[in-house]
Coordinates of C-alpha atoms in Angstrom, one line a residue:
M1 CA 105.1 -125.2 -0.2
N2 CA 107.9 -127.7 0.5
Q3 CA 108.5 -126.0 3.8
F4 CA 104.7 -126.2 4.7
F5 CA 104.1 -129.9 3.8
R6 CA 106.9 -131.6 5.5
P7 CA 107.5 -135.3 4.7
K8 CA 107.0 -136.7 8.2
Q9 CA 103.7 -134.7 8.7
T10 CA 102.4 -135.8 5.3
I11 CA 103.2 -139.4 5.9
F12 CA 101.5 -139.3 9.4
F13 CA 98.4 -137.7 7.9
F14 CA 98.0 -140.4 5.2
I15 CA 98.6 -143.2 7.7
C16 CA 95.8 -141.8 9.9
C17 CA 93.5 -141.6 6.8
A18 CA 94.3 -145.2 5.8
L19 CA 93.6 -146.5 9.4
S20 CA 90.3 -144.7 9.5
L21 CA 89.4 -146.1 6.1
L22 CA 90.3 -149.6 7.3
V23 CA 88.2 -149.2 10.4
L24 CA 85.2 -148.0 8.4
L25 CA 85.5 -150.9 5.9
F26 CA 85.8 -153.4 8.7
T27 CA 82.7 -152.0 10.5
Y28 CA 80.7 -152.0 7.2
A29 CA 81.7 -155.6 6.5
K30 CA 80.8 -156.7 10.0
L31 CA 77.3 -155.1 9.7
S32 CA 76.7 -156.4 6.2
L33 CA 77.3 -160.0 7.5
Q34 CA 74.8 -159.7 10.3
P35 CA 71.2 -161.0 9.8
V36 CA 68.7 -158.3 8.9
T37 CA 66.6 -157.3 11.9
P38 CA 63.0 -157.0 11.0
V39 CA 61.5 -153.6 11.3
A40 CA 59.2 -153.4 14.4
Q41 CA 55.6 -153.1 13.3
N42 CA 53.3 -150.7 15.1
S43 CA 51.1 -152.6 17.7
P44 CA 47.5 -152.8 16.5
A45 CA 45.3 -150.2 18.1
V46 CA 43.3 -151.6 21.0
E47 CA 39.8 -150.1 21.0
R48 CA 37.3 -150.4 23.8
G49 CA 34.2 -152.3 22.7
S50 CA 31.0 -150.5 22.0
I51 CA 27.7 -150.7 24.0
V52 CA 24.7 -151.0 21.7
D53 CA 21.0 -151.8 22.1
R54 CA 19.6 -155.2 21.1
S55 CA 19.3 -154.2 17.4
G56 CA 22.8 -152.6 17.3
F57 CA 21.9 -149.0 17.8
P58 CA 25.0 -147.3 19.3
L59 CA 24.8 -146.2 23.0
A60 CA 28.5 -145.9 23.9
V61 CA 31.3 -145.8 21.3
Q62 CA 35.0 -145.1 21.3
T63 CA 36.1 -141.7 20.2
N64 CA 39.1 -139.3 20.6
F65 CA 39.4 -136.2 22.8
Y66 CA 42.1 -133.6 22.9
H67 CA 43.8 -131.6 25.6
V68 CA 44.6 -128.1 24.2
G69 CA 47.9 -126.7 25.7
V70 CA 49.9 -123.6 25.2
S71 CA 53.7 -122.9 25.8
V72 CA 53.3 -119.7 27.8
K73 CA 57.0 -118.9 27.6
N74 CA 56.6 -118.0 23.9
L75 CA 54.0 -115.4 24.8
R76 CA 55.2 -114.0 28.1
D77 CA 56.5 -110.7 26.7
N78 CA 54.0 -110.1 23.9
E79 CA 50.7 -108.7 25.3
K80 CA 49.3 -107.9 21.8
L81 CA 49.8 -111.5 20.6
K82 CA 48.2 -112.8 23.8
K83 CA 45.1 -110.7 23.2
R84 CA 44.9 -111.5 19.5
F85 CA 45.3 -115.2 20.2
A86 CA 42.7 -115.1 23.0
E87 CA 40.1 -113.4 20.8
D88 CA 40.7 -116.0 18.1
V89 CA 40.5 -119.2 20.1
A90 CA 38.0 -118.3 22.8
P91 CA 34.8 -118.6 20.6
V92 CA 35.9 -122.0 19.4
L93 CA 36.6 -123.3 22.9
D94 CA 33.5 -121.6 24.4
L95 CA 35.7 -119.5 26.7
I96 CA 35.9 -115.8 27.6
P97 CA 38.9 -114.0 26.0
E98 CA 39.8 -112.3 29.2
D99 CA 40.0 -115.6 31.0
V100 CA 42.3 -116.9 28.3
V101 CA 44.6 -113.9 28.6
S102 CA 44.6 -114.3 32.4
L103 CA 45.6 -118.0 32.0
L104 CA 48.4 -117.1 29.5
S105 CA 49.8 -114.5 32.0
S106 CA 50.5 -117.1 34.7
N107 CA 54.0 -117.9 35.8
R108 CA 53.9 -121.4 34.5
S109 CA 55.7 -122.4 31.3
F110 CA 52.9 -124.5 30.0
V111 CA 49.1 -124.4 30.6
Y112 CA 46.1 -126.2 29.4
L113 CA 43.5 -124.0 27.7
K114 CA 40.8 -126.8 27.8
K115 CA 40.8 -130.5 28.3
K116 CA 38.8 -133.2 26.5
V117 CA 37.6 -131.1 23.6
T118 CA 35.8 -133.1 20.9
Q119 CA 37.1 -134.2 17.5
T120 CA 35.0 -131.5 15.8
I121 CA 36.3 -128.7 18.0
Y122 CA 39.8 -130.0 17.6
E123 CA 39.6 -129.9 13.8
S124 CA 38.2 -126.3 13.8
L125 CA 40.8 -125.1 16.3
K126 CA 43.8 -126.8 14.6
E127 CA 42.8 -125.3 11.3
L128 CA 42.6 -121.9 12.9
T129 CA 45.9 -122.1 14.8
D130 CA 47.7 -123.5 11.7
S131 CA 46.4 -120.7 9.5
K132 CA 47.4 -118.0 12.0
G133 CA 50.8 -119.5 12.6
Y134 CA 50.2 -120.1 16.3
N135 CA 53.0 -122.7 16.6
F136 CA 53.0 -122.5 20.5
V137 CA 49.7 -124.5 20.7
S138 CA 49.9 -128.3 21.2
Y139 CA 47.3 -131.0 21.1
E140 CA 47.3 -134.1 23.3
K141 CA 45.2 -136.9 21.9
I142 CA 43.5 -139.2 24.4
P143 CA 41.0 -142.0 24.0
G144 CA 37.5 -141.2 25.2
R145 CA 33.9 -142.3 25.1
N146 CA 30.9 -140.8 23.3
Y147 CA 27.4 -141.4 24.3
P148 CA 25.2 -140.5 21.2
S149 CA 21.9 -140.6 23.1
H150 CA 23.2 -138.5 26.1
D151 CA 20.9 -139.4 29.1
L152 CA 19.0 -142.3 27.5
A153 CA 19.2 -145.3 30.0
S154 CA 22.2 -143.5 31.6
Q155 CA 22.3 -145.4 34.8
L156 CA 22.2 -148.7 32.9
I157 CA 24.9 -147.8 30.4
G158 CA 27.2 -146.2 33.0
Y159 CA 30.3 -144.1 32.4
M160 CA 34.0 -144.5 31.5
G161 CA 36.5 -142.4 33.4
D162 CA 39.6 -140.6 31.9
D163 CA 41.8 -143.6 32.8
G164 CA 39.8 -145.9 30.4
K165 CA 38.0 -147.8 33.2
G166 CA 34.3 -148.0 33.7
L167 CA 33.0 -146.2 36.7
A168 CA 29.3 -147.2 36.7
G169 CA 26.7 -149.4 35.1
I170 CA 27.6 -151.7 32.2
E171 CA 30.7 -149.8 31.6
F172 CA 31.9 -150.9 35.0
S173 CA 30.5 -154.4 35.3
Q174 CA 31.6 -155.4 31.8
Q175 CA 35.1 -153.7 32.0
S176 CA 36.9 -157.0 31.3
I177 CA 34.7 -157.6 28.2
L178 CA 34.8 -154.1 26.8
S179 CA 38.5 -153.6 27.4
P180 CA 40.3 -156.9 28.2
V181 CA 43.9 -157.0 29.3
G182 CA 46.5 -159.4 27.9
T183 CA 47.3 -161.1 24.5
D184 CA 45.8 -163.8 22.4
E185 CA 47.5 -167.0 21.3
N186 CA 49.4 -165.1 18.6
G187 CA 50.7 -162.6 21.1
E188 CA 48.5 -159.8 19.8
P189 CA 46.7 -157.5 22.3
L190 CA 43.2 -158.6 23.1
Q191 CA 40.5 -156.4 21.5
G192 CA 37.4 -155.2 23.2
K193 CA 34.1 -156.9 22.5
N194 CA 30.8 -155.3 21.7
V195 CA 28.0 -155.6 24.3
F196 CA 24.4 -155.7 23.0
L197 CA 22.1 -154.7 25.8
S198 CA 18.6 -156.3 26.1
I199 CA 16.9 -152.9 26.0
D200 CA 15.4 -151.5 22.8
A201 CA 16.5 -147.9 22.3
N202 CA 13.4 -146.9 20.5
L203 CA 11.1 -148.4 23.1
Q204 CA 13.3 -146.9 25.9
Y205 CA 13.0 -143.4 24.3
K206 CA 9.2 -143.7 24.0
L207 CA 8.8 -144.8 27.6
E208 CA 11.2 -142.1 28.9
Q209 CA 8.9 -139.5 27.2
I210 CA 6.0 -140.9 29.3
A211 CA 8.2 -140.9 32.4
H212 CA 9.2 -137.2 31.8
K213 CA 5.5 -136.3 31.5
T214 CA 4.7 -138.2 34.7
M215 CA 7.5 -136.5 36.6
N216 CA 6.2 -133.0 35.4
E217 CA 2.6 -133.7 36.2
T218 CA 3.1 -135.2 39.6
Q219 CA 6.1 -133.0 40.6
A220 CA 7.7 -136.2 41.9
E221 CA 11.3 -136.3 43.1
S222 CA 12.2 -139.5 41.3
M223 CA 10.7 -142.3 39.3
M224 CA 11.5 -145.9 38.3
L225 CA 10.2 -148.0 35.4
I226 CA 11.2 -151.6 34.4
A227 CA 9.7 -153.6 31.6
A228 CA 10.9 -157.2 31.3
D229 CA 10.1 -160.2 29.2
C230 CA 8.8 -162.7 31.8
T231 CA 9.6 -165.7 29.6
T232 CA 13.3 -164.9 28.9
G233 CA 14.2 -162.5 31.7
E234 CA 15.5 -159.9 29.3
V235 CA 14.9 -156.3 30.5
L236 CA 13.4 -154.3 27.6
S237 CA 13.3 -150.9 29.2
Y238 CA 15.1 -149.6 32.3
I239 CA 14.4 -146.1 33.6
S240 CA 15.7 -144.3 36.7
F241 CA 14.8 -140.5 36.9
P242 CA 16.4 -138.1 37.3
S243 CA 19.1 -139.2 34.8
A244 CA 22.5 -137.8 33.8
D245 CA 23.8 -136.7 30.5
L246 CA 26.7 -139.2 30.1
N247 CA 28.6 -136.7 27.9
E248 CA 28.5 -134.3 30.8
Y249 CA 28.7 -136.8 33.6
G250 CA 31.2 -134.8 35.7
F251 CA 28.8 -131.9 35.9
S252 CA 25.7 -134.0 36.8
S253 CA 24.1 -134.0 40.2
I254 CA 24.5 -136.9 42.6
E255 CA 20.8 -137.7 42.4
S256 CA 21.0 -138.1 38.6
K257 CA 23.7 -140.7 38.9
V258 CA 21.9 -143.0 41.4
D259 CA 20.7 -146.3 39.9
R260 CA 17.5 -146.5 41.9
P261 CA 16.0 -149.8 40.6
A262 CA 19.1 -151.6 41.6
M263 CA 20.5 -149.6 44.5
T264 CA 17.5 -148.3 46.4
A265 CA 15.7 -150.4 49.1
Y266 CA 12.2 -149.3 50.1
E267 CA 9.0 -150.6 51.5
P268 CA 6.9 -151.8 48.5
G269 CA 3.4 -151.2 50.0
S270 CA 0.3 -152.8 48.7
V271 CA 1.8 -154.2 45.5
F272 CA 3.5 -156.8 47.8
K273 CA 0.0 -158.2 48.6
I274 CA 0.0 -160.3 45.4
F275 CA 3.0 -162.3 46.8
T276 CA 1.3 -162.7 50.3
V277 CA -1.9 -164.1 48.7
G278 CA 0.2 -166.3 46.4
I279 CA 2.2 -167.7 49.3
V280 CA -0.8 -168.5 51.5
Y281 CA -2.8 -169.9 48.6
D282 CA 0.1 -172.1 47.6
E283 CA 0.3 -173.4 51.2
H284 CA -3.4 -174.2 51.1
G285 CA -4.1 -171.7 53.8
I286 CA -6.9 -170.1 51.7
S287 CA -9.1 -171.0 48.8
P288 CA -10.9 -168.9 46.2
N289 CA -14.2 -169.2 48.0
D290 CA -13.0 -168.3 51.5
T291 CA -14.6 -165.2 52.9
F292 CA -13.3 -162.5 55.4
V293 CA -15.1 -159.6 56.9
C294 CA -13.5 -156.1 56.7
D295 CA -14.8 -153.7 59.3
G296 CA -12.1 -151.1 58.6
M297 CA -9.6 -152.4 61.1
Y298 CA -7.5 -155.6 61.4
E299 CA -7.4 -156.5 65.1
K300 CA -5.7 -159.4 66.9
R301 CA -5.6 -159.9 70.6
L302 CA -2.4 -161.6 71.9
A303 CA -2.2 -163.9 74.9
N304 CA -0.5 -161.2 77.0
G305 CA -3.5 -158.9 76.5
E306 CA -1.9 -156.7 73.8
T307 CA -4.1 -155.9 70.8
I308 CA -2.6 -155.4 67.3
R309 CA -4.4 -153.0 65.1
I310 CA -3.8 -152.2 61.4
K311 CA -6.2 -149.7 59.8
C312 CA -7.9 -150.2 56.5
L313 CA -9.0 -147.2 54.3
E314 CA -12.6 -148.5 53.9
H315 CA -15.2 -150.9 55.4
H316 CA -15.2 -153.5 52.6
G317 CA -17.6 -155.9 54.3
L318 CA -17.6 -159.5 53.1
C319 CA -14.6 -160.3 50.9
T320 CA -12.9 -163.2 49.2
P321 CA -9.1 -163.2 48.7
K322 CA -9.6 -161.9 45.2
D323 CA -11.7 -159.0 46.7
G324 CA -8.9 -158.4 49.2
L325 CA -6.6 -157.7 46.3
R326 CA -9.2 -155.9 44.2
Y327 CA -9.9 -153.4 47.0
S328 CA -6.3 -153.6 48.4
C329 CA -7.8 -154.3 51.8
N330 CA -5.4 -154.3 54.7
D331 CA -7.9 -156.0 57.0
V332 CA -8.4 -159.0 54.7
L333 CA -4.6 -159.4 54.1
G334 CA -4.0 -159.3 57.8
Q335 CA -6.5 -162.1 58.3
I336 CA -5.0 -164.0 55.4
S337 CA -1.5 -163.8 57.0
D338 CA -3.0 -165.5 60.1
R339 CA -3.4 -168.7 58.0
I340 CA 0.4 -169.3 57.8
S341 CA 3.1 -169.6 60.4
E342 CA 5.7 -166.8 60.8
D343 CA 8.7 -169.1 59.9
E344 CA 7.0 -170.5 56.8
F345 CA 5.9 -167.1 55.6
I346 CA 9.4 -165.6 55.8
A347 CA 10.9 -168.7 54.2
R348 CA 8.5 -168.4 51.3
I349 CA 9.3 -164.7 50.9
R350 CA 13.0 -165.5 50.7
M351 CA 12.3 -168.2 48.1
L352 CA 10.9 -165.4 45.9
G353 CA 14.3 -163.7 46.0
F354 CA 13.7 -161.0 48.6
G355 CA 16.6 -160.4 50.9
T356 CA 19.2 -161.4 48.3
K357 CA 20.6 -159.6 45.2
T358 CA 19.1 -160.6 41.9
G359 CA 22.5 -161.0 40.4
V360 CA 21.9 -158.7 37.3
E361 CA 24.9 -157.2 35.5
L362 CA 24.9 -154.0 37.5
P363 CA 27.2 -152.8 40.3
G364 CA 26.0 -151.7 43.8
E365 CA 22.8 -153.8 43.9
T366 CA 21.1 -153.8 47.2
S367 CA 19.9 -157.0 49.0
G368 CA 17.0 -155.3 50.6
L369 CA 16.0 -156.4 54.1
V370 CA 13.8 -159.3 55.2
K371 CA 13.5 -159.8 58.9
D372 CA 14.2 -163.1 60.6
T373 CA 11.6 -164.3 63.1
T374 CA 14.4 -164.5 65.7
S375 CA 15.5 -160.9 65.1
S376 CA 15.2 -158.5 68.0
T377 CA 13.1 -156.2 65.8
W378 CA 10.6 -159.0 65.1
S379 CA 7.2 -158.5 66.9
A380 CA 3.8 -160.0 66.9
R381 CA 2.8 -157.2 64.5
S382 CA 5.6 -158.0 62.0
K383 CA 3.8 -160.8 60.0
P384 CA 0.6 -158.9 59.2
T385 CA 2.5 -155.7 58.6
I386 CA 4.9 -157.5 56.1
A387 CA 1.8 -159.0 54.5
I388 CA 0.7 -155.5 53.4
G389 CA 4.2 -154.5 52.2
Q390 CA 5.7 -152.8 55.3
E391 CA 8.5 -153.8 57.6
I392 CA 10.3 -155.2 54.6
S393 CA 12.7 -153.5 52.2
V394 CA 13.0 -154.5 48.5
S395 CA 14.5 -153.3 45.3
A396 CA 12.5 -152.6 42.1
L397 CA 14.6 -155.4 40.4
Q398 CA 13.6 -157.9 43.1
M399 CA 9.9 -157.0 42.7
V400 CA 10.1 -157.5 38.9
Q401 CA 12.0 -160.8 39.2
A402 CA 9.5 -162.1 41.8
A403 CA 6.6 -161.1 39.4
T404 CA 8.1 -163.2 36.6
S405 CA 7.1 -166.2 38.6
I406 CA 3.5 -165.2 38.3
G407 CA 3.7 -164.6 34.5
N408 CA 5.8 -167.7 33.9
G409 CA 3.6 -170.3 35.6
G410 CA 5.2 -170.3 39.0
V411 CA 8.9 -170.4 37.9
P412 CA 10.9 -167.1 38.2
V413 CA 13.4 -166.3 35.5
Q414 CA 16.8 -164.6 36.1
L415 CA 16.7 -161.0 34.9
S416 CA 19.4 -159.9 32.5
F417 CA 20.5 -156.7 30.7
I418 CA 22.8 -158.4 28.1
H419 CA 21.3 -159.7 24.9
K420 CA 24.5 -160.9 23.3
I421 CA 28.3 -160.1 23.1
T422 CA 30.2 -160.1 19.8
N423 CA 33.8 -160.1 18.9
K424 CA 35.3 -157.2 16.9
D425 CA 34.8 -159.2 13.7
G426 CA 31.1 -159.6 14.4
T427 CA 31.1 -163.2 15.5
T428 CA 29.0 -164.1 18.5
Y429 CA 31.0 -164.6 21.7
Y430 CA 27.9 -164.9 24.0
E431 CA 24.2 -165.0 23.5
H432 CA 21.6 -164.8 26.2
E433 CA 19.6 -167.9 27.2
P434 CA 16.9 -167.9 29.8
Q435 CA 18.0 -169.1 33.2
Y436 CA 15.0 -170.5 35.2
K437 CA 15.1 -170.6 38.9
S438 CA 13.4 -173.2 41.2
R439 CA 9.6 -173.2 41.2
V440 CA 8.1 -171.0 43.8
F441 CA 4.4 -171.3 43.0
S442 CA 2.3 -174.1 41.5
K443 CA 0.9 -173.3 38.0
N444 CA -2.5 -173.2 39.6
T445 CA -1.4 -170.6 42.1
A446 CA 0.3 -168.4 39.5
D447 CA -2.9 -168.5 37.4
Y448 CA -5.0 -167.6 40.4
I449 CA -2.9 -164.6 41.3
L450 CA -3.0 -163.4 37.7
S451 CA -6.8 -163.7 37.7
C452 CA -7.0 -161.6 40.8
M453 CA -4.8 -159.0 39.2
E454 CA -7.0 -159.0 36.1
T455 CA -10.1 -158.4 38.3
T456 CA -8.2 -155.5 39.9
A457 CA -7.6 -154.0 36.5
K458 CA -11.2 -154.4 35.4
N459 CA -13.1 -153.1 38.4
G460 CA -10.7 -152.5 41.3
T461 CA -8.0 -150.1 42.3
G462 CA -6.1 -150.6 39.0
S463 CA -9.1 -149.8 36.7
R464 CA -7.3 -146.8 35.3
A465 CA -4.7 -149.2 33.8
N466 CA -7.3 -151.3 32.0
L467 CA -6.6 -151.5 28.2
R468 CA -10.0 -152.8 27.1
D469 CA -8.6 -154.6 24.0
V470 CA -5.8 -156.5 25.8
D471 CA -6.4 -158.3 29.1
I472 CA -3.9 -157.0 31.7
G473 CA -3.4 -157.8 35.4
V474 CA -2.4 -155.1 37.8
K475 CA -1.8 -154.3 41.4
T476 CA -1.4 -150.8 42.8
G477 CA 0.3 -149.6 45.9
T478 CA 0.8 -146.5 48.1
A479 CA 3.3 -146.7 50.9
Q480 CA 4.2 -144.1 53.5
M481 CA 7.9 -143.4 53.4
A482 CA 10.1 -143.3 56.5
D483 CA 10.6 -140.0 58.2
K484 CA 14.3 -139.9 58.5
V485 CA 14.3 -136.7 60.7
H486 CA 11.6 -137.5 63.3
G487 CA 11.4 -141.3 63.0
G488 CA 8.3 -143.3 62.1
Y489 CA 6.4 -142.7 58.9
S490 CA 6.0 -139.4 57.0
D491 CA 2.6 -137.8 56.6
T492 CA 3.6 -136.1 53.4
D493 CA 6.1 -138.4 51.6
F494 CA 4.6 -141.4 49.7
L495 CA 5.8 -144.0 47.3
S496 CA 3.2 -144.7 44.7
S497 CA 3.5 -147.8 42.5
C498 CA 1.8 -150.3 40.2
M499 CA 2.7 -153.7 38.9
A500 CA 1.3 -155.1 35.6
I501 CA 1.5 -158.4 33.8
F502 CA 0.1 -158.8 30.3
P503 CA -1.4 -160.3 28.2
V504 CA -3.2 -162.4 30.9
D505 CA -4.0 -165.3 28.6
D506 CA -0.3 -165.6 27.5
P507 CA 1.9 -163.5 29.8
Q508 CA 4.9 -162.0 28.2
I509 CA 5.6 -158.7 29.9
V510 CA 6.1 -157.6 33.5
L511 CA 5.8 -153.8 33.8
Y512 CA 6.6 -152.0 37.1
I513 CA 6.5 -148.3 37.8
V514 CA 7.3 -146.5 41.0
V515 CA 6.8 -142.7 41.6
E516 CA 8.5 -141.3 44.7
K517 CA 7.3 -138.2 46.7
A518 CA 4.6 -137.0 44.3
K519 CA 3.0 -133.7 45.2
G520 CA -0.8 -133.5 45.6
E521 CA -2.4 -136.8 44.6
T522 CA -0.4 -139.8 45.9
Y523 CA -2.5 -142.9 45.5
G524 CA -0.9 -145.4 43.1
G525 CA -4.3 -146.3 41.6
R526 CA -4.8 -142.7 40.6
I527 CA -1.4 -141.4 39.5
V528 CA 0.5 -144.6 38.5
A529 CA -2.2 -146.9 37.1
P530 CA -2.9 -144.5 34.2
V531 CA 0.8 -144.4 33.4
I532 CA 0.9 -148.2 33.4
G533 CA -1.9 -148.3 30.9
E534 CA -0.2 -145.7 28.6
A535 CA 3.2 -147.5 28.9
A536 CA 1.6 -150.9 28.2
D537 CA 0.0 -149.5 25.1
I538 CA 3.4 -148.4 23.8
I539 CA 5.0 -151.7 24.6
I540 CA 2.2 -153.7 22.9
D541 CA 2.3 -151.7 19.7
H542 CA 6.1 -151.6 19.6
L543 CA 6.4 -155.4 20.0
G544 CA 3.5 -156.0 17.5
M545 CA 1.4 -157.9 20.1
S546 CA -2.1 -158.7 19.0
R547 CA -5.1 -156.7 20.2
G548 CA -8.6 -158.0 20.7
G549 CA -10.2 -155.4 18.4
A550 CA -7.5 -155.5 15.7
A551 CA -8.7 -156.0 12.1
S552 CA -7.5 -159.1 10.2
L553 CA -6.2 -159.0 6.7
E554 CA -5.5 -161.8 4.2
H555 CA -2.3 -161.6 2.3
S556 CA -0.8 -163.7 -0.5
G557 CA 2.4 -164.1 1.6
V558 CA 4.6 -162.6 -1.1
I559 CA 6.3 -159.4 0.0
T560 CA 8.4 -157.3 -2.4
I561 CA 11.1 -155.4 -0.8
S562 CA 12.6 -152.4 -2.7
S563 CA 16.4 -152.4 -2.7
S564 CA 18.0 -149.9 -0.5
H565 CA 21.6 -149.0 -1.1
G566 CA 23.8 -148.1 1.9
V567 CA 25.3 -144.7 2.2
E568 CA 28.9 -144.3 1.0
I569 CA 31.5 -141.7 2.2
D570 CA 34.4 -140.9 0.0
S571 CA 36.4 -137.7 0.1
V572 CA 33.5 -135.4 1.1
V573 CA 30.6 -135.6 3.5
P574 CA 27.4 -136.7 1.6
D575 CA 23.9 -135.4 2.1
F576 CA 22.3 -137.8 4.6
T577 CA 18.9 -136.1 4.6
G578 CA 16.1 -138.6 4.4
K579 CA 18.3 -141.6 5.0
S580 CA 17.0 -144.2 7.5
K581 CA 18.9 -145.5 10.5
R582 CA 19.2 -149.0 8.9
E583 CA 21.0 -147.4 5.9
L584 CA 23.4 -145.7 8.3
L585 CA 24.4 -148.7 10.4
P586 CA 27.1 -150.0 8.0
L587 CA 29.0 -146.8 8.5
M588 CA 29.4 -147.6 12.2
D589 CA 32.1 -150.1 11.1
R590 CA 34.3 -147.4 9.6
Q591 CA 37.5 -146.9 11.6
D592 CA 38.5 -143.5 10.0
I593 CA 35.3 -141.6 11.0
K594 CA 32.9 -141.5 14.0
L595 CA 29.2 -141.4 13.4
N596 CA 26.9 -140.1 16.2
I597 CA 23.2 -140.9 15.5
N598 CA 20.7 -139.0 17.6
G599 CA 17.0 -140.1 17.7
S600 CA 15.3 -142.6 15.4
G601 CA 13.5 -142.5 12.0
W602 CA 15.1 -140.5 9.2
V603 CA 17.8 -137.9 9.0
T604 CA 16.5 -134.3 9.2
S605 CA 19.8 -132.5 9.9
Q606 CA 23.5 -133.1 10.0
S607 CA 26.9 -131.6 11.0
P608 CA 29.2 -130.9 9.2
E609 CA 27.3 -129.8 6.1
P610 CA 27.3 -131.9 2.8
G611 CA 30.4 -131.3 0.7
T612 CA 32.7 -130.8 3.7
P613 CA 36.1 -132.6 3.1
V614 CA 36.4 -135.8 5.1
T615 CA 39.3 -135.8 7.6
E616 CA 40.8 -138.6 9.7
N617 CA 38.7 -139.3 12.8
M618 CA 36.0 -136.8 11.7
V619 CA 32.9 -136.9 13.9
I620 CA 29.6 -136.7 11.9
E621 CA 26.5 -135.8 13.9
L622 CA 23.1 -137.0 12.5
N623 CA 19.7 -136.0 13.9
L624 CA 16.9 -138.4 13.1
E625 CA 13.1 -137.9 13.5

């Protein structure tokens, strides 16, 4: 031992140990004297704001999706494991086992089995892969968007892409509100705000059912419906068919993604005649007692010897301006247009908002087209032709906004799709207030046009829209569509429409419906006027508007409301059967679960079943009727 542990080596060893100990003690002392560095806190999760209807019903909410991936290198030489894995996971992912095996046999080291699977599928798949010991499966969590009502008001709501940015509709136009960039005064990330749309989801659903039925009965290619409050400008229903399922947006057709009321410009046809009569009446070019003779053809001989001719469908004989609208007489409207100059007529049309965007909160809005009298395309025929709704291009939104001037005593109101915007804590950030534009008609003129429309509903071309117990004013229209192949106008393609304002004695609603390329019957008074009547009935009942024949009932004024306790979710999913939507709404504030509510009324079915253990970010689907 004395020979192995030599004195010099032993002394050197202990000196090294002593130096190491001194360095360690010095380092420890130095660190102990330094101030404690606070532990970095996780940044608060930034969540995109929700889009809801005016009552808070969810239409677009934040959710999580998952990309399912597989490390192929762990399976490359094990064909039996590939086959067993494929047979296990294919049913969950709605895939074919053979396709899964083929994917796993690629030369890549990593493949995605499926992208953007829902929270529910993720939970089922993860439970399966964990129980089977498939440790080569990975899950990539990504933020996404869920649209509980699928295709309801789809073009209005819009769509959010995989990068978290809106690509269409309100999702696009309100991107900076729904998902703001930056920090607040405390340096915290800005949170998304919730956008309350002006539409009522229940009313929207009811009117979409009518629209579906109309599309089926007329075999039309497309349809538009807008219902707006003409006193506030808030749009209560907005329909553009065909529509897209927002949860399957990438697989939808181009036609179903087009926001027709905002983006499509078209010739309005005879509905435009209400604005012609209003303009000329307001300029004192005509009076209620003026008479015109319709002999089936508007004719005007020019100084150069040329004769302008516009055909009328009937020989209406002696007509007042009101009769001209009641019968939708082209001859009378042509003669009325002779009572105003070209420049003044076009100027007044532009005052109504035609030729410019309405400025609603939707992207891609068209300006339409209003000719200038100095344009090379202007002719002596242009003024009487525009007077009957041709040689002018408009959008459905422009038509509705112009019509608010008739319902609002001559003053148009700015249309809007946003009822209010709230912060994450529920406080109000913005609330809609009516924005009135410059007066375009006198009160007397607006009342006269409305009386003409009421006559049209009672015993004119719009009689099929008459409600009997609520006075309604309507104007129908049928316009030949342009033949894009051969030029001129098509003999088979028509745009059928109807405008309504009601109640006449106290106007509140402007309702406009357009049916494009119907098969068979095409006259607006025959195929669209009945739809206007049906839709107006729904709106009146939904909003609780009074009817002429409604019974009255005396009441003490004391109402007893039974207490209704909200639904609570603890460790397991409760039985939601029979619960109302109002009872479910408080659950929408929960951050640990996602609630998808389909339909309205009371819960009839749910997924997952009652008693299922609650997991983080669980998605609960509830179907209401």
